[in-house]
Coordinates of C-alpha atoms (C1' of nucleotides) in Angstrom, one line a residue:
Chain A
M191 CA -0.1 -0.3 0.0
G192 CA 2.4 2.8 -1.0
T193 CA 4.8 2.8 -3.7
P194 CA 4.2 1.1 -6.8
L195 CA 5.4 -2.3 -7.3
P196 CA 7.7 -2.8 -10.0
R197 CA 5.5 -5.5 -12.0
D198 CA 1.7 -6.3 -12.5
P199 CA 1.2 -8.5 -9.3
I200 CA -1.9 -9.8 -11.2
A201 CA 0.2 -10.4 -14.5
D202 CA 2.9 -12.5 -12.7
A203 CA 0.0 -14.8 -10.9
R204 CA -1.1 -15.3 -14.4
L205 CA 1.9 -16.4 -15.1
N206 CA 2.4 -18.6 -12.0
W207 CA -0.9 -20.2 -13.1
E208 CA 0.3 -20.9 -16.6
R209 CA 4.0 -22.0 -15.1
H210 CA 1.7 -24.7 -13.2
G211 CA -0.6 -26.2 -16.0
W212 CA -3.2 -24.3 -15.4
S213 CA -3.2 -22.6 -18.6
D214 CA -6.9 -22.4 -19.3
V215 CA -8.1 -21.0 -16.3
A216 CA -5.6 -18.1 -16.0
A217 CA -7.2 -15.9 -18.3
P218 CA -10.5 -15.4 -15.8
M219 CA -8.3 -15.6 -12.9
A220 CA -6.9 -12.7 -13.6
A221 CA -9.4 -10.9 -15.2
I222 CA -11.5 -11.9 -11.6
T223 CA -8.7 -11.1 -9.4
A224 CA -8.4 -7.2 -11.3
I225 CA -11.9 -6.9 -10.5
M226 CA -11.3 -7.2 -7.1
R227 CA -8.6 -4.8 -6.9
T228 CA -10.5 -2.0 -8.8
Q229 CA -12.9 -2.4 -6.8
Q230 CA -10.7 -2.2 -3.7
I231 CA -9.1 1.3 -5.4
L232 CA -12.5 2.7 -6.1
L233 CA -13.9 2.0 -3.0
G234 CA -11.0 3.7 -1.4
R235 CA -11.7 7.2 -3.5
I236 CA -15.4 7.0 -2.6
E237 CA -14.7 6.7 1.1
A238 CA -11.9 9.2 0.9
V239 CA -14.4 12.0 -0.6
L240 CA -17.1 11.0 2.0
K241 CA -15.5 10.8 5.5
P242 CA -15.4 15.2 5.6
F243 CA -19.4 14.6 5.0
G244 CA -19.0 11.8 8.2
L245 CA -20.6 9.3 5.7
T246 CA -19.4 5.7 4.1
F247 CA -20.1 4.2 0.9
A248 CA -22.8 2.1 2.4
R249 CA -24.7 5.0 4.4
Y250 CA -24.2 7.4 1.2
E251 CA -25.7 4.5 -1.0
L252 CA -28.9 4.2 1.3
L253 CA -29.3 8.2 1.5
A254 CA -29.4 8.5 -2.4
L255 CA -31.7 5.5 -2.8
L256 CA -33.9 6.9 -0.4
S257 CA -33.5 10.3 -2.0
F258 CA -34.7 9.4 -5.1
A259 CA -37.7 7.5 -3.7
R260 CA -40.8 9.7 -4.7
S261 CA -41.9 9.9 -1.1
G262 CA -38.5 9.9 0.0
A263 CA -39.0 6.9 2.1
L264 CA -38.8 3.0 1.7
P265 CA -39.5 -0.2 3.3
M266 CA -35.9 -1.4 4.6
N267 CA -37.1 -4.9 2.7
K268 CA -36.6 -2.8 -0.1
A269 CA -34.1 -1.1 0.1
S270 CA -32.1 -4.4 1.0
A271 CA -33.1 -5.3 -2.6
L272 CA -32.4 -2.6 -4.3
L273 CA -29.0 -2.1 -2.9
Q274 CA -28.5 -5.9 -3.5
V275 CA -27.2 -6.3 0.6
H276 CA -28.1 -8.4 3.6
P277 CA -30.8 -6.9 5.9
T278 CA -28.5 -6.7 9.0
S279 CA -26.4 -4.6 6.5
V280 CA -29.2 -2.4 6.3
T281 CA -29.8 -1.8 9.9
N282 CA -26.7 -1.3 10.7
A283 CA -26.5 1.7 8.7
V284 CA -30.0 2.7 9.1
D285 CA -29.0 3.0 13.1
R286 CA -25.8 5.3 12.2
L287 CA -27.8 7.4 9.6
Q288 CA -30.7 7.6 12.7
D289 CA -28.2 8.8 15.4
A290 CA -26.6 11.2 13.1
G291 CA -30.1 12.6 12.2
L292 CA -30.0 11.9 8.9
V293 CA -32.8 9.4 8.5
M294 CA -35.9 8.2 10.5
R295 CA -37.4 5.3 10.7
S296 CA -41.7 5.1 10.9
P297 CA -44.3 2.2 11.2
H298 CA -45.3 1.0 7.7
P299 CA -49.4 1.9 7.5
T300 CA -50.7 -1.1 6.5
D301 CA -48.1 -3.7 7.5
G302 CA -47.5 -3.8 11.1
R303 CA -43.9 -5.9 10.1
T304 CA -42.4 -3.1 8.0
T305 CA -40.4 -0.4 9.2
L306 CA -39.9 2.4 6.7
I307 CA -37.0 4.7 6.4
E308 CA -37.4 8.4 5.6
L309 CA -34.8 11.0 5.0
T310 CA -35.4 14.2 7.4
P311 CA -34.5 17.4 5.5
D312 CA -30.7 17.0 6.9
G313 CA -30.3 13.9 5.4
R314 CA -31.7 15.4 1.7
A315 CA -29.5 18.2 2.1
L316 CA -26.4 15.7 3.1
A317 CA -27.3 13.3 0.4
K318 CA -27.3 16.2 -2.8
R319 CA -24.0 17.7 -1.6
A320 CA -22.1 14.5 -1.2
T321 CA -23.5 13.5 -4.4
A322 CA -22.2 16.8 -6.0
V323 CA -18.6 15.7 -5.2
L324 CA -18.8 12.3 -5.7
N325 CA -19.5 12.9 -8.9
S326 CA -16.8 15.9 -9.5
E327 CA -14.0 13.9 -7.6
V328 CA -14.6 10.0 -8.4
F329 CA -17.6 9.4 -11.2
G330 CA -16.6 12.7 -13.5
Q331 CA -12.2 11.5 -12.6
S332 CA -13.0 7.6 -13.1
G333 CA -9.7 7.2 -15.4
F334 CA -11.6 5.2 -17.4
G335 CA -12.0 5.9 -21.4
D336 CA -15.7 6.6 -22.5
Q337 CA -15.6 3.6 -24.9
D338 CA -13.9 1.5 -21.9
V339 CA -16.7 2.5 -19.7
D340 CA -19.3 1.6 -22.3
Q341 CA -17.6 -2.2 -22.7
L342 CA -17.7 -2.6 -19.2
I343 CA -21.4 -1.2 -18.4
R344 CA -22.2 -4.2 -21.7
I345 CA -19.6 -6.8 -20.1
L346 CA -20.5 -6.6 -16.2
G347 CA -24.2 -6.0 -17.1
T348 CA -24.5 -9.4 -18.7
F349 CA -22.6 -11.1 -16.0
R350 CA -25.1 -9.5 -13.0
R351 CA -27.8 -10.8 -15.3
N352 CA -26.5 -13.9 -15.8
A353 CA -25.8 -14.0 -12.1
G354 CA -29.2 -13.8 -11.3
D355 CA -29.3 -9.9 -9.8
F356 CA -32.3 -9.1 -12.3
S357 CA -34.0 -10.7 -15.0
G358 CA -35.3 -7.4 -17.3
Chain B
M213 CA -30.7 -11.4 -0.7
G214 CA -33.1 -13.5 -3.1
T215 CA -35.2 -13.3 -6.0
P216 CA -34.3 -11.2 -9.1
L217 CA -35.3 -7.8 -9.6
P218 CA -37.5 -7.4 -12.3
R219 CA -35.1 -4.0 -13.2
D220 CA -31.4 -3.6 -13.4
P221 CA -31.0 -1.6 -10.6
I222 CA -28.2 0.1 -11.5
A223 CA -29.5 0.7 -15.1
D224 CA -32.3 2.5 -12.8
A225 CA -29.6 4.6 -11.2
R226 CA -28.0 5.6 -13.9
L227 CA -31.5 6.9 -15.4
N228 CA -31.9 8.4 -12.1
W229 CA -28.7 10.1 -12.6
E230 CA -29.5 11.1 -15.7
R231 CA -33.0 12.9 -15.0
H232 CA -30.8 14.9 -12.2
G233 CA -29.1 16.5 -14.8
W234 CA -25.7 14.6 -14.2
S235 CA -26.2 13.0 -17.7
D236 CA -21.9 13.7 -17.9
V237 CA -21.4 11.7 -15.2
A238 CA -23.9 8.9 -15.2
A239 CA -22.1 6.3 -17.4
P240 CA -18.9 6.1 -14.7
M241 CA -21.3 6.1 -12.3
A242 CA -22.6 2.8 -13.6
A243 CA -19.9 1.0 -14.9
I244 CA -18.2 1.7 -11.0
T245 CA -21.4 0.6 -9.2
A246 CA -21.4 -2.3 -11.8
I247 CA -17.4 -2.7 -10.7
M248 CA -18.4 -2.8 -7.1
R249 CA -21.6 -5.3 -7.3
T250 CA -19.5 -8.0 -9.7
Q251 CA -16.9 -7.8 -7.0
Q252 CA -19.7 -8.9 -4.1
I253 CA -20.8 -11.4 -6.5
L254 CA -17.4 -13.1 -7.2
L255 CA -16.2 -12.9 -3.8
G256 CA -19.4 -14.9 -2.2
R257 CA -18.8 -17.5 -5.2
I258 CA -15.0 -17.7 -4.1
E259 CA -16.0 -17.9 -0.5
A260 CA -18.7 -20.6 -0.7
V261 CA -15.7 -22.7 -2.4
L262 CA -13.3 -22.3 0.1
K263 CA -15.6 -22.5 3.3
P264 CA -15.0 -26.1 3.3
F265 CA -11.5 -25.9 3.3
G266 CA -12.2 -23.5 6.4
L267 CA -10.6 -21.1 4.3
T268 CA -11.2 -17.1 3.8
F269 CA -10.3 -15.6 0.3
A270 CA -7.8 -13.5 2.2
R271 CA -6.4 -16.3 3.9
Y272 CA -6.5 -18.3 1.0
E273 CA -4.6 -15.7 -1.2
L274 CA -1.9 -15.5 1.1
L275 CA -1.6 -19.1 0.8
A276 CA -1.4 -19.4 -2.9
L277 CA 1.1 -16.3 -2.5
L278 CA 3.1 -18.5 -0.4
S279 CA 3.0 -21.8 -2.4
F280 CA 4.4 -19.9 -5.5
A281 CA 7.5 -18.4 -3.7
R282 CA 10.7 -20.6 -4.3
S283 CA 11.3 -20.7 -1.1
G284 CA 7.8 -21.1 0.5
A285 CA 8.4 -18.2 2.6
L286 CA 8.2 -14.2 2.7
P287 CA 8.6 -11.1 4.3
M288 CA 5.0 -9.9 5.6
N289 CA 5.6 -6.6 4.2
K290 CA 6.4 -8.3 1.6
A291 CA 3.4 -10.3 1.1
S292 CA 1.4 -7.0 1.9
A293 CA 3.1 -5.1 -0.8
L294 CA 2.1 -8.2 -3.2
L295 CA -1.4 -8.5 -1.9
Q296 CA -2.1 -4.9 -1.8
V297 CA -3.4 -5.2 1.4
H298 CA -2.6 -3.4 5.0
P299 CA -0.4 -4.8 7.1
T300 CA -2.4 -5.1 9.9
S301 CA -4.9 -7.2 7.5
V302 CA -1.8 -9.4 6.9
T303 CA -1.1 -10.0 10.8
N304 CA -5.0 -10.8 10.9
A305 CA -4.8 -13.8 7.9
V306 CA -1.2 -15.3 9.8
D307 CA -2.7 -15.2 13.0
R308 CA -5.6 -17.3 11.8
L309 CA -3.6 -19.5 9.4
Q310 CA -0.7 -20.3 12.0
D311 CA -3.5 -21.1 14.7
A312 CA -5.1 -23.8 11.9
G313 CA -1.3 -25.0 11.2
L314 CA -0.8 -23.9 7.9
V315 CA 2.0 -21.2 8.2
M316 CA 4.7 -20.6 11.0
R317 CA 6.4 -17.4 11.6
S318 CA 10.1 -17.4 11.6
P319 CA 12.8 -14.6 12.3
H320 CA 14.5 -13.3 9.5
P321 CA 18.1 -14.2 9.3
T322 CA 19.1 -11.0 9.2
D323 CA 16.6 -8.1 9.2
G324 CA 15.3 -8.5 13.4
R325 CA 12.5 -6.2 12.1
T326 CA 11.2 -8.7 9.7
T327 CA 9.3 -12.2 10.2
L328 CA 8.7 -14.6 7.7
I329 CA 5.6 -16.5 6.9
E330 CA 6.5 -20.3 5.7
L331 CA 4.0 -22.7 4.2
T332 CA 3.7 -25.6 6.8
P333 CA 3.0 -29.3 4.7
D334 CA -0.4 -28.9 5.6
G335 CA -0.5 -25.3 4.2
R336 CA 0.9 -26.5 1.0
A337 CA -1.3 -29.4 0.7
L338 CA -4.7 -27.4 1.2
A339 CA -3.6 -24.6 -0.7
K340 CA -3.1 -27.2 -3.6
R341 CA -6.4 -28.7 -3.4
A342 CA -8.1 -25.3 -3.0
T343 CA -6.7 -24.2 -6.0
A344 CA -8.5 -26.9 -8.1
V345 CA -11.6 -26.6 -6.9
L346 CA -11.4 -22.9 -7.1
N347 CA -10.1 -23.0 -10.5
S348 CA -13.0 -25.7 -12.0
E349 CA -15.9 -24.2 -10.1
V350 CA -15.0 -20.5 -10.5
F351 CA -12.4 -19.4 -12.8
G352 CA -13.5 -22.1 -14.8
Q353 CA -16.8 -20.9 -14.9
S354 CA -16.5 -17.2 -14.7
G355 CA -19.4 -16.2 -16.9
F356 CA -17.5 -14.1 -18.9
G357 CA -16.5 -14.8 -22.6
D358 CA -13.2 -15.4 -23.8
Q359 CA -13.0 -12.0 -25.4
D360 CA -14.4 -9.9 -22.4
V361 CA -12.2 -11.6 -19.8
D362 CA -9.3 -9.9 -22.6
Q363 CA -11.4 -7.0 -22.4
L364 CA -11.6 -6.9 -18.5
I365 CA -7.8 -7.4 -18.3
R366 CA -6.8 -4.2 -20.9
I367 CA -9.6 -2.3 -19.3
L368 CA -8.8 -2.7 -15.4
G369 CA -4.8 -3.1 -16.1
T370 CA -4.7 0.3 -17.4
F371 CA -6.7 1.4 -14.8
R372 CA -4.5 0.2 -12.3
R373 CA -1.6 1.3 -13.6
N374 CA -2.9 5.0 -13.8
A375 CA -4.1 4.5 -10.0
G376 CA -0.5 3.7 -9.3
D377 CA -0.8 0.2 -8.2
F378 CA 2.4 -0.9 -10.5
S379 CA 4.8 1.2 -12.9
G380 CA 5.8 -2.1 -15.5
Chain C
dG162 C1' 29.7 6.7 18.5
dC163 C1' 25.2 8.1 18.9
dA164 C1' 20.8 10.6 18.4
dA165 C1' 17.4 11.1 14.7
dT166 C1' 14.8 9.0 11.3
dA167 C1' 12.9 5.0 8.6
dT168 C1' 11.0 0.8 8.7
dA169 C1' 8.4 -3.5 10.4
dC170 C1' 5.2 -5.7 13.1
dT171 C1' 1.3 -5.7 16.5
dA172 C1' -2.7 -3.7 19.3
dG173 C1' -7.2 -1.5 20.0
dG174 C1' -10.8 0.1 17.9
dA175 C1' -14.5 1.8 14.0
dC176 C1' -17.0 -0.4 10.2
dA177 C1' -19.2 -3.5 6.8
dT178 C1' -20.6 -7.9 5.5
dC179 C1' -22.6 -12.2 6.4
dC180 C1' -24.9 -16.1 9.0
dA181 C1' -28.1 -18.1 12.8
dA182 C1' -31.2 -17.2 15.8
dG183 C1' -35.3 -15.1 17.8
dG184 C1' -39.8 -12.2 18.5
dG185 C1' -43.3 -9.7 16.4
dT186 C1' -47.3 -9.9 12.3
dT187 C1' -49.3 -11.5 8.5
dT188 C1' -51.4 -14.9 5.3
dG189 C1' -53.1 -19.1 3.8
dG190 C1' -55.1 -23.9 3.9
dA191 C1' -57.4 -27.3 7.0
Chain D
dT66 C1' -61.8 -19.6 12.9
dC67 C1' -57.4 -21.2 14.2
dC68 C1' -52.5 -23.3 13.8
dA69 C1' -48.6 -23.6 10.8
dA70 C1' -45.7 -21.4 7.4
dA71 C1' -44.1 -17.1 5.6
dC72 C1' -42.2 -12.7 5.7
dC73 C1' -39.7 -8.2 8.5
dC74 C1' -36.7 -6.4 11.5
dT75 C1' -33.2 -6.7 15.0
dT76 C1' -29.4 -8.8 18.0
dG77 C1' -25.0 -11.3 18.3
dG78 C1' -21.2 -13.4 16.7
dA79 C1' -17.4 -14.1 13.5
dT80 C1' -14.6 -12.0 9.7
dG81 C1' -12.0 -8.6 7.0
dT82 C1' -10.4 -3.8 5.9
dC83 C1' -8.5 0.2 7.6
dC84 C1' -6.2 3.9 11.0
dT85 C1' -3.8 5.3 14.7
dA86 C1' -0.4 4.5 18.1
dG87 C1' 3.1 2.0 20.3
dT88 C1' 7.1 -0.8 20.4
dA89 C1' 11.3 -3.3 18.6
dT90 C1' 15.3 -2.6 15.2
dA91 C1' 17.9 -0.7 11.5
dT92 C1' 19.8 3.0 9.0
dT93 C1' 21.5 7.6 8.5
dG94 C1' 23.8 11.7 9.4
dC95 C1' 26.9 14.9 11.9

DNA sequence: GCAATATACTAGGACATCCAAGGGTTTGGA
DNA sequence: TCCAAACCCTTGGATGTCCTAGTATATTGC
């Protein structure tokens, strides 16, 4: 975590795979490892930008999701499904956002099992400010070329559909 | 998490971005979010395969790295650099692998600050077995087409180099 | 040769994720 | 009608990641 390595560690791993007789899966191994590492880099950038706002990516994602909901409120299970994380992760995020006064829990009007999460005015304002900075500092300077962005969206979209994320 | 969603949540997020006047960064936002989600899916598959071996991905990566070292041993700081994780994460992984009898710590012959991590025979054997299953169950069935694998390696390789991962 | 700086590892804490289990609410079939 | 099954959320536990700080060892510079 510091100075650049003299060689690409993933390319090296691929060579090791090939040397050990696993040539047939060396390329996908390298691609998957590269996805892991890229996610790590991107998450680091995002967290660095959100830190001054007192937000983590998990909390930001929830705020952003709520800010796009017509009523500014969503059932927790809906948020869990849309964010594609475990329900306990949503509980965790809501606890902290609630402590920070950014969201509120309220009972569902007709289903006693369900809890609605609702943005507070503070939460809505913070989501707006954080999104602006995230757009300019991270998404606007992703380092991916326009064509590569399209390729990624296509390749990963196919993958996610095949993995059962969505049926559309 | 569960049943597939009727619509792609990332495509929906992209539409929301565009509707709110952030069209210029909507595409990279979607690509980055897709990388995050893809990583999550792949990590889930990998962890599921490793679980019967009593391994997590973090521990497996360390075992695999050691198994490729000529001497079967590496300094902890070297492992941290090659795996591109924080030194404390390596300490954590080594603690658990050591408890499981898969690696051993030994003092560096000339530098008193440095600790070497060394594979035990058990560790080497387990790495071999886990790799075989990982290759056949995950990397061999990644769901990416051959051309897409090449594209991913190229796009993410450029990204990682620009991010300062390596200089080669 | 010795003090100041740099490097290596570890301990403790904050967060996030998942799983397993538990308590409350709804739904549906006997 | 009524009880079992399904569903929703939360608590508690295990892991992993990072950061900050602290201890020990090397290296550097005067």
